[in-house]
Amino acid sequence: MAMIDDNSKTQIKNVFGQMKETVNVIIVTKKEHCDTCEDTVNFITEITDLSEKLTLEVINETDDKAKTLNVEMAPAIILLGADGKDYGIKFYGIPAGHEINSFIMGILEVSGTGETLSDNLMKRINGISKPVDIKVFVTLGCPHCPGAVAKAHKIALLNENVHAEMIEANIFGEVAQKYNVSSVPKIVFNDGSELIGDQPIEAFLSTIETLS
Amino acid sequence: MGFELNLNLGTAKSRKVETGIIYDTLIVGGGPAGLNAALYAKRKGLNVGVITEKVGGQVLNTYLVENYLGYKSITGEELMAKFEEHVKEYDVPVTTEEKVVRILNNEYKEIHTSNGNVYLAKTVILASGTIPRMLDVPGEKEFYSKGVSYCAICDGSLYQQGVVIVAGGGNSAVGTAIDMARIAKKVKLVHRSEFRADKILLDKLYALTNVEIFLQTKIEEIQGKSRMTNIVALDKKTNKHIVIEAEGIFIEIGHIPKTECLHGMIDLDDKGEIIVNSKAETNIPGIYAAGDVAQGEYKQIIISAAEGAKAALSANEYINEGKH
Ligand SMILES: Cc1cc2nc3c(=O)[nH]c(=O)nc-3n(C[C@H](O)[C@H](O)[C@H](O)COP(=O)(O)OP(=O)(O)OC[C@H]3O[C@@H](n4cnc5c(N)ncnc54)[C@H](O)[C@@H]3O)c2cc1C
């Protein structure tokens, strides 16, 4: 049965009309102990079917490609640019619920139709010279989470030193527990500094700038 | 498995409010009051813009809305997406992710934001809504995001099979307790006096077997180590302190008006709400207030939206009469 109704499909299709370049969507699954892998593949397939500018490849966690893409858990979704360029943009878990919005936004950004930021913000993002890993813990019922995910992904897109991932805290309960997640969105930088809530992009940058 | 589509992603891309232009009306806040004010102002031909941290306001924090006329049952997000879409049809500039930090009443009204921008307008409509009220007890700040939460639809699912407290006795608290009873093993509803919630909700609550109710119980402290472990409360019936254990607490004890950007320039009542007359006028000519931030008994989406309309019509009259 289709997960996405026709009306929503039409709306998403219209939005995808803005896409400039092709985006290659990679789903990483694993054979055992993955309750959500199948749903993830089905859900994402319904979305990627909505534009000719979207390709889909499903690979296994043990494949070399998964290793090159630094995939740590499954299910994972990675958005690659037209030439297969890896911007370090990942979704761990199924981007359903409210996260469908950050997923669609991620596709648009990678395809080159993103929002332009002010010169000042661009200067700060370009100035990030050390490796930064941003984990954004979300739940699917959280309306404030997609905004935080989109900002982390945006910074990753614009600076190759930055990697950013959404992590769905219910599917990856153990990871969430390790990072003591009890409010979302929880944003963790380089496994240390933290922000709670859908903070402005300036707050992301200020936190990054204070990382040692 | 469901999803919550909101393709107004483009807020990012829609027109923004500009500095260096003198608007007829600028609206602070993009919840129901602010968005409806924008619609009405624009349809009156005013040059209008909205400045808001987020579009959608508090409605985003609610799962289902079942009392907005015309929609039997709609998610908060969907309803606000419809509001936003309606306003965007009219090409109203909406600036998001900017916080208004100061408003000055000089030759024009000046709106200063956290990004250092200054926007100018002949009239201003304040529709900044409210923020959750805190218990104001020791441990509340310390354990925020370590068990203390003000957003049940965000964080509720993190307590599968857990034990949680819901603080409060109004509709929001009782609604949250009912929702959490489906997720958690045990819900403890703690309220300092008697219930104020609607009967329809209380009936649902009483039917649940995994909810324990503590009325006349005043929370005095939240305790824990790396995360909260319990609260200490005063049982007013016995006048004894009790310890109630839980992994999380959802605080739903009402809201307080968001008026800090006014720095005392506008008259507030003893609840901190902006004093308005029947035309939504404040004590400063050309500045209006609408929705939850304005004085008024009932805080609802339809009421806020209606007040937004009223404020916009008043602003229009002010401009037409050449009062600026
Ligand atoms: C959990 C919950 C459930 C609810 N359920 C219902 C329901 O079922 N039905 C119903 O009718 N009502 C419900 N309500 C009440 C309803 O949500 C409010 O009455 C309504 O949202 C008020 O609208 P508003 O526009 O006045 O303010 P808000 O919705 O609070 O919007 C204010 C906006 O202003 C912005 N803002 C604030 N300060 C600034 C600043 N300094 N600078 C820039 N922007 C700023 C905010 O980002 C926000 O977008 C519920 C409320 C809650 C919390």
mmCIF file with all atom_site columns, C-alpha atoms and ligand atoms in Angstrom, chain B residues 27-35 51-68 79-80 95 97-102 112-114 126-132 150 153 171-172 176 252 255 258-261 290-294 298-305 307, ligand 1:
data_model
loop_
_atom_site.group_PDB
_atom_site.id
_atom_site.type_symbol
_atom_site.label_atom_id
_atom_site.label_alt_id
_atom_site.label_comp_id
_atom_site.label_asym_id
_atom_site.label_entity_id
_atom_site.label_seq_id
_atom_site.pdbx_PDB_ins_code
_atom_site.Cartn_x
_atom_site.Cartn_y
_atom_site.Cartn_z
_atom_site.occupancy
_atom_site.B_iso_or_equiv
_atom_site.pdbx_formal_charge
_atom_site.auth_seq_id
_atom_site.auth_comp_id
_atom_site.auth_asym_id
_atom_site.auth_atom_id
_atom_site.pdbx_PDB_model_num
ATOM   1   C CA  . ILE B 1 27  ? 3.654   42.612 12.497 1.00 0.00 ? 27  ILE B CA  1
ATOM   2   C CA  . VAL B 1 28  ? 5.731   41.045 15.248 1.00 0.00 ? 28  VAL B CA  1
ATOM   3   C CA  . GLY B 1 29  ? 4.915   37.331 15.392 1.00 0.00 ? 29  GLY B CA  1
ATOM   4   C CA  . GLY B 1 30  ? 3.814   34.721 12.883 1.00 0.00 ? 30  GLY B CA  1
ATOM   5   C CA  . GLY B 1 31  ? 1.238   32.690 14.820 1.00 0.00 ? 31  GLY B CA  1
ATOM   6   C CA  . PRO B 1 32  ? -2.510  32.782 14.153 1.00 0.00 ? 32  PRO B CA  1
ATOM   7   C CA  . ALA B 1 33  ? -2.862  36.414 15.280 1.00 0.00 ? 33  ALA B CA  1
ATOM   8   C CA  . GLY B 1 34  ? 0.066   37.713 13.229 1.00 0.00 ? 34  GLY B CA  1
ATOM   9   C CA  . LEU B 1 35  ? -0.775  35.774 10.072 1.00 0.00 ? 35  LEU B CA  1
ATOM   10  C CA  . ILE B 1 51  ? 8.847   39.521 11.399 1.00 0.00 ? 51  ILE B CA  1
ATOM   11  C CA  . THR B 1 52  ? 8.888   36.336 13.427 1.00 0.00 ? 52  THR B CA  1
ATOM   12  C CA  . GLU B 1 53  ? 11.237  33.845 14.965 1.00 0.00 ? 53  GLU B CA  1
ATOM   13  C CA  . LYS B 1 54  ? 9.175   30.943 13.612 1.00 0.00 ? 54  LYS B CA  1
ATOM   14  C CA  . VAL B 1 55  ? 6.050   30.745 11.521 1.00 0.00 ? 55  VAL B CA  1
ATOM   15  C CA  . GLY B 1 56  ? 3.153   28.880 13.114 1.00 0.00 ? 56  GLY B CA  1
ATOM   16  C CA  . GLY B 1 57  ? 3.493   29.843 16.753 1.00 0.00 ? 57  GLY B CA  1
ATOM   17  C CA  . GLN B 1 58  ? 2.345   27.625 19.568 1.00 0.00 ? 58  GLN B CA  1
ATOM   18  C CA  . VAL B 1 59  ? -0.082  25.767 17.359 1.00 0.00 ? 59  VAL B CA  1
ATOM   19  C CA  . LEU B 1 60  ? 2.878   23.717 16.154 1.00 0.00 ? 60  LEU B CA  1
ATOM   20  C CA  . ASN B 1 61  ? 3.159   22.297 19.651 1.00 0.00 ? 61  ASN B CA  1
ATOM   21  C CA  . THR B 1 62  ? -0.238  20.761 19.541 1.00 0.00 ? 62  THR B CA  1
ATOM   22  C CA  . TYR B 1 63  ? -0.997  17.563 17.734 1.00 0.00 ? 63  TYR B CA  1
ATOM   23  C CA  . LEU B 1 64  ? -4.667  17.754 16.810 1.00 0.00 ? 64  LEU B CA  1
ATOM   24  C CA  . VAL B 1 65  ? -6.862  20.818 16.619 1.00 0.00 ? 65  VAL B CA  1
ATOM   25  C CA  . GLU B 1 66  ? -10.541 19.986 16.746 1.00 0.00 ? 66  GLU B CA  1
ATOM   26  C CA  . ASN B 1 67  ? -12.116 23.318 17.477 1.00 0.00 ? 67  ASN B CA  1
ATOM   27  C CA  . TYR B 1 68  ? -11.178 25.540 14.554 1.00 0.00 ? 68  TYR B CA  1
ATOM   28  C CA  . LEU B 1 79  ? -3.571  24.173 9.970  1.00 0.00 ? 79  LEU B CA  1
ATOM   29  C CA  . MET B 1 80  ? -0.645  26.575 10.247 1.00 0.00 ? 80  MET B CA  1
ATOM   30  C CA  . THR B 1 95  ? 11.137  37.365 7.722  1.00 0.00 ? 95  THR B CA  1
ATOM   31  C CA  . GLU B 1 97  ? 14.615  33.421 12.316 1.00 0.00 ? 97  GLU B CA  1
ATOM   32  C CA  . GLU B 1 98  ? 14.835  37.015 13.496 1.00 0.00 ? 98  GLU B CA  1
ATOM   33  C CA  . LYS B 1 99  ? 13.921  38.003 16.998 1.00 0.00 ? 99  LYS B CA  1
ATOM   34  C CA  . VAL B 1 100 ? 12.548  41.452 17.740 1.00 0.00 ? 100 VAL B CA  1
ATOM   35  C CA  . VAL B 1 101 ? 14.547  42.800 20.659 1.00 0.00 ? 101 VAL B CA  1
ATOM   36  C CA  . ARG B 1 102 ? 13.385  46.381 20.870 1.00 0.00 ? 102 ARG B CA  1
ATOM   37  C CA  . HIS B 1 112 ? 15.171  46.346 16.114 1.00 0.00 ? 112 HIS B CA  1
ATOM   38  C CA  . THR B 1 113 ? 16.056  42.669 15.706 1.00 0.00 ? 113 THR B CA  1
ATOM   39  C CA  . SER B 1 114 ? 18.649  40.284 17.054 1.00 0.00 ? 114 SER B CA  1
ATOM   40  C CA  . LEU B 1 126 ? 2.249   43.018 18.401 1.00 0.00 ? 126 LEU B CA  1
ATOM   41  C CA  . ALA B 1 127 ? 1.325   39.352 18.064 1.00 0.00 ? 127 ALA B CA  1
ATOM   42  C CA  . SER B 1 128 ? 4.219   37.723 19.867 1.00 0.00 ? 128 SER B CA  1
ATOM   43  C CA  . GLY B 1 129 ? 2.074   35.220 21.761 1.00 0.00 ? 129 GLY B CA  1
ATOM   44  C CA  . THR B 1 130 ? 3.230   33.474 24.873 1.00 0.00 ? 130 THR B CA  1
ATOM   45  C CA  . ILE B 1 131 ? 5.890   31.106 26.124 1.00 0.00 ? 131 ILE B CA  1
ATOM   46  C CA  . PRO B 1 132 ? 5.384   28.193 28.512 1.00 0.00 ? 132 PRO B CA  1
ATOM   47  C CA  . TYR B 1 150 ? 7.862   21.750 27.836 1.00 0.00 ? 150 TYR B CA  1
ATOM   48  C CA  . ILE B 1 153 ? 4.795   15.995 21.233 1.00 0.00 ? 153 ILE B CA  1
ATOM   49  C CA  . ASN B 1 171 ? -6.639  21.196 29.159 1.00 0.00 ? 171 ASN B CA  1
ATOM   50  C CA  . SER B 1 172 ? -3.016  21.069 28.015 1.00 0.00 ? 172 SER B CA  1
ATOM   51  C CA  . THR B 1 176 ? -0.710  15.516 27.632 1.00 0.00 ? 176 THR B CA  1
ATOM   52  C CA  . GLU B 1 252 ? 1.972   22.238 31.250 1.00 0.00 ? 252 GLU B CA  1
ATOM   53  C CA  . HIS B 1 255 ? 1.762   30.409 29.464 1.00 0.00 ? 255 HIS B CA  1
ATOM   54  C CA  . LYS B 1 258 ? 6.062   37.470 25.537 1.00 0.00 ? 258 LYS B CA  1
ATOM   55  C CA  . THR B 1 259 ? 6.638   41.164 25.943 1.00 0.00 ? 259 THR B CA  1
ATOM   56  C CA  . GLU B 1 260 ? 10.311  41.567 26.792 1.00 0.00 ? 260 GLU B CA  1
ATOM   57  C CA  . CYS B 1 261 ? 11.018  43.440 23.533 1.00 0.00 ? 261 CYS B CA  1
ATOM   58  C CA  . ALA B 1 290 ? -3.579  40.847 19.248 1.00 0.00 ? 290 ALA B CA  1
ATOM   59  C CA  . GLY B 1 291 ? -3.760  37.209 20.237 1.00 0.00 ? 291 GLY B CA  1
ATOM   60  C CA  . ASP B 1 292 ? -2.392  35.553 23.333 1.00 0.00 ? 292 ASP B CA  1
ATOM   61  C CA  . VAL B 1 293 ? -0.054  38.439 24.151 1.00 0.00 ? 293 VAL B CA  1
ATOM   62  C CA  . ALA B 1 294 ? -2.982  40.851 24.459 1.00 0.00 ? 294 ALA B CA  1
ATOM   63  C CA  . TYR B 1 298 ? -9.586  32.991 26.460 1.00 0.00 ? 298 TYR B CA  1
ATOM   64  C CA  . LYS B 1 299 ? -6.548  31.842 24.535 1.00 0.00 ? 299 LYS B CA  1
ATOM   65  C CA  . GLN B 1 300 ? -7.546  29.998 21.419 1.00 0.00 ? 300 GLN B CA  1
ATOM   66  C CA  . ILE B 1 301 ? -6.482  29.900 17.782 1.00 0.00 ? 301 ILE B CA  1
ATOM   67  C CA  . ILE B 1 302 ? -9.747  31.267 16.446 1.00 0.00 ? 302 ILE B CA  1
ATOM   68  C CA  . ILE B 1 303 ? -9.793  34.037 19.039 1.00 0.00 ? 303 ILE B CA  1
ATOM   69  C CA  . SER B 1 304 ? -6.206  35.040 18.303 1.00 0.00 ? 304 SER B CA  1
ATOM   70  C CA  . ALA B 1 305 ? -6.822  35.028 14.581 1.00 0.00 ? 305 ALA B CA  1
ATOM   71  C CA  . GLU B 1 307 ? -8.032  39.663 17.159 1.00 0.00 ? 307 GLU B CA  1
HETATM 72  C C1  . LIG C 2 .   ? -0.153  22.427 23.640 1.00 0.00 ? 1   LIG C C1  1
HETATM 73  C C2  . LIG C 2 .   ? -1.156  23.441 23.168 1.00 0.00 ? 1   LIG C C2  1
HETATM 74  C C3  . LIG C 2 .   ? -2.354  23.019 22.606 1.00 0.00 ? 1   LIG C C3  1
HETATM 75  C C4  . LIG C 2 .   ? -3.279  23.944 22.136 1.00 0.00 ? 1   LIG C C4  1
HETATM 76  N N1  . LIG C 2 .   ? -4.411  23.476 21.539 1.00 0.00 ? 1   LIG C N1  1
HETATM 77  C C5  . LIG C 2 .   ? -5.308  24.347 21.027 1.00 0.00 ? 1   LIG C C5  1
HETATM 78  C C6  . LIG C 2 .   ? -6.458  23.877 20.317 1.00 0.00 ? 1   LIG C C6  1
HETATM 79  O O1  . LIG C 2 .   ? -6.666  22.661 20.154 1.00 0.00 ? 1   LIG C O1  1
HETATM 80  N N2  . LIG C 2 .   ? -7.335  24.806 19.838 1.00 0.00 ? 1   LIG C N2  1
HETATM 81  C C7  . LIG C 2 .   ? -7.137  26.149 19.991 1.00 0.00 ? 1   LIG C C7  1
HETATM 82  O O2  . LIG C 2 .   ? -7.938  26.929 19.501 1.00 0.00 ? 1   LIG C O2  1
HETATM 83  N N3  . LIG C 2 .   ? -6.045  26.623 20.645 1.00 0.00 ? 1   LIG C N3  1
HETATM 84  C C8  . LIG C 2 .   ? -5.130  25.767 21.164 1.00 0.00 ? 1   LIG C C8  1
HETATM 85  N N4  . LIG C 2 .   ? -4.032  26.249 21.831 1.00 0.00 ? 1   LIG C N4  1
HETATM 86  C C9  . LIG C 2 .   ? -3.881  27.716 21.983 1.00 0.00 ? 1   LIG C C9  1
HETATM 87  C C10 . LIG C 2 .   ? -3.356  28.388 20.718 1.00 0.00 ? 1   LIG C C10 1
HETATM 88  O O3  . LIG C 2 .   ? -2.217  27.681 20.262 1.00 0.00 ? 1   LIG C O3  1
HETATM 89  C C11 . LIG C 2 .   ? -2.996  29.857 20.974 1.00 0.00 ? 1   LIG C C11 1
HETATM 90  O O4  . LIG C 2 .   ? -4.112  30.526 21.478 1.00 0.00 ? 1   LIG C O4  1
HETATM 91  C C12 . LIG C 2 .   ? -2.538  30.571 19.698 1.00 0.00 ? 1   LIG C C12 1
HETATM 92  O O5  . LIG C 2 .   ? -1.457  29.897 19.096 1.00 0.00 ? 1   LIG C O5  1
HETATM 93  C C13 . LIG C 2 .   ? -2.132  32.008 19.969 1.00 0.00 ? 1   LIG C C13 1
HETATM 94  O O6  . LIG C 2 .   ? -1.755  32.607 18.772 1.00 0.00 ? 1   LIG C O6  1
HETATM 95  P P1  . LIG C 2 .   ? -0.861  33.921 18.722 1.00 0.00 ? 1   LIG C P1  1
HETATM 96  O O7  . LIG C 2 .   ? -0.668  34.224 17.286 1.00 0.00 ? 1   LIG C O7  1
HETATM 97  O O8  . LIG C 2 .   ? -1.430  34.963 19.590 1.00 0.00 ? 1   LIG C O8  1
HETATM 98  O O9  . LIG C 2 .   ? 0.532   33.524 19.409 1.00 0.00 ? 1   LIG C O9  1
HETATM 99  P P2  . LIG C 2 .   ? 1.566   32.327 19.164 1.00 0.00 ? 1   LIG C P2  1
HETATM 100 O O10 . LIG C 2 .   ? 0.911   31.163 18.567 1.00 0.00 ? 1   LIG C O10 1
HETATM 101 O O11 . LIG C 2 .   ? 2.273   32.166 20.447 1.00 0.00 ? 1   LIG C O11 1
HETATM 102 O O12 . LIG C 2 .   ? 2.583   32.909 18.081 1.00 0.00 ? 1   LIG C O12 1
HETATM 103 C C14 . LIG C 2 .   ? 3.502   33.930 18.399 1.00 0.00 ? 1   LIG C C14 1
HETATM 104 C C15 . LIG C 2 .   ? 4.583   34.025 17.343 1.00 0.00 ? 1   LIG C C15 1
HETATM 105 O O13 . LIG C 2 .   ? 5.405   35.154 17.617 1.00 0.00 ? 1   LIG C O13 1
HETATM 106 C C16 . LIG C 2 .   ? 6.775   34.830 17.445 1.00 0.00 ? 1   LIG C C16 1
HETATM 107 N N5  . LIG C 2 .   ? 7.521   35.693 18.376 1.00 0.00 ? 1   LIG C N5  1
HETATM 108 C C17 . LIG C 2 .   ? 7.383   35.796 19.724 1.00 0.00 ? 1   LIG C C17 1
HETATM 109 N N6  . LIG C 2 .   ? 8.230   36.725 20.219 1.00 0.00 ? 1   LIG C N6  1
HETATM 110 C C18 . LIG C 2 .   ? 8.923   37.222 19.166 1.00 0.00 ? 1   LIG C C18 1
HETATM 111 C C19 . LIG C 2 .   ? 9.963   38.195 19.041 1.00 0.00 ? 1   LIG C C19 1
HETATM 112 N N7  . LIG C 2 .   ? 10.456  38.869 20.094 1.00 0.00 ? 1   LIG C N7  1
HETATM 113 N N8  . LIG C 2 .   ? 10.455  38.433 17.803 1.00 0.00 ? 1   LIG C N8  1
HETATM 114 C C20 . LIG C 2 .   ? 9.974   37.758 16.722 1.00 0.00 ? 1   LIG C C20 1
HETATM 115 N N9  . LIG C 2 .   ? 8.986   36.841 16.791 1.00 0.00 ? 1   LIG C N9  1
HETATM 116 C C21 . LIG C 2 .   ? 8.473   36.568 17.996 1.00 0.00 ? 1   LIG C C21 1
HETATM 117 C C22 . LIG C 2 .   ? 6.862   33.358 17.787 1.00 0.00 ? 1   LIG C C22 1
HETATM 118 O O14 . LIG C 2 .   ? 7.953   32.751 17.107 1.00 0.00 ? 1   LIG C O14 1
HETATM 119 C C23 . LIG C 2 .   ? 5.519   32.823 17.299 1.00 0.00 ? 1   LIG C C23 1
HETATM 120 O O15 . LIG C 2 .   ? 5.624   32.391 15.976 1.00 0.00 ? 1   LIG C O15 1
HETATM 121 C C24 . LIG C 2 .   ? -3.060  25.341 22.283 1.00 0.00 ? 1   LIG C C24 1
HETATM 122 C C25 . LIG C 2 .   ? -1.856  25.768 22.854 1.00 0.00 ? 1   LIG C C25 1
HETATM 123 C C26 . LIG C 2 .   ? -0.907  24.845 23.294 1.00 0.00 ? 1   LIG C C26 1
HETATM 124 C C27 . LIG C 2 .   ? 0.391   25.327 23.873 1.00 0.00 ? 1   LIG C C27 1
#
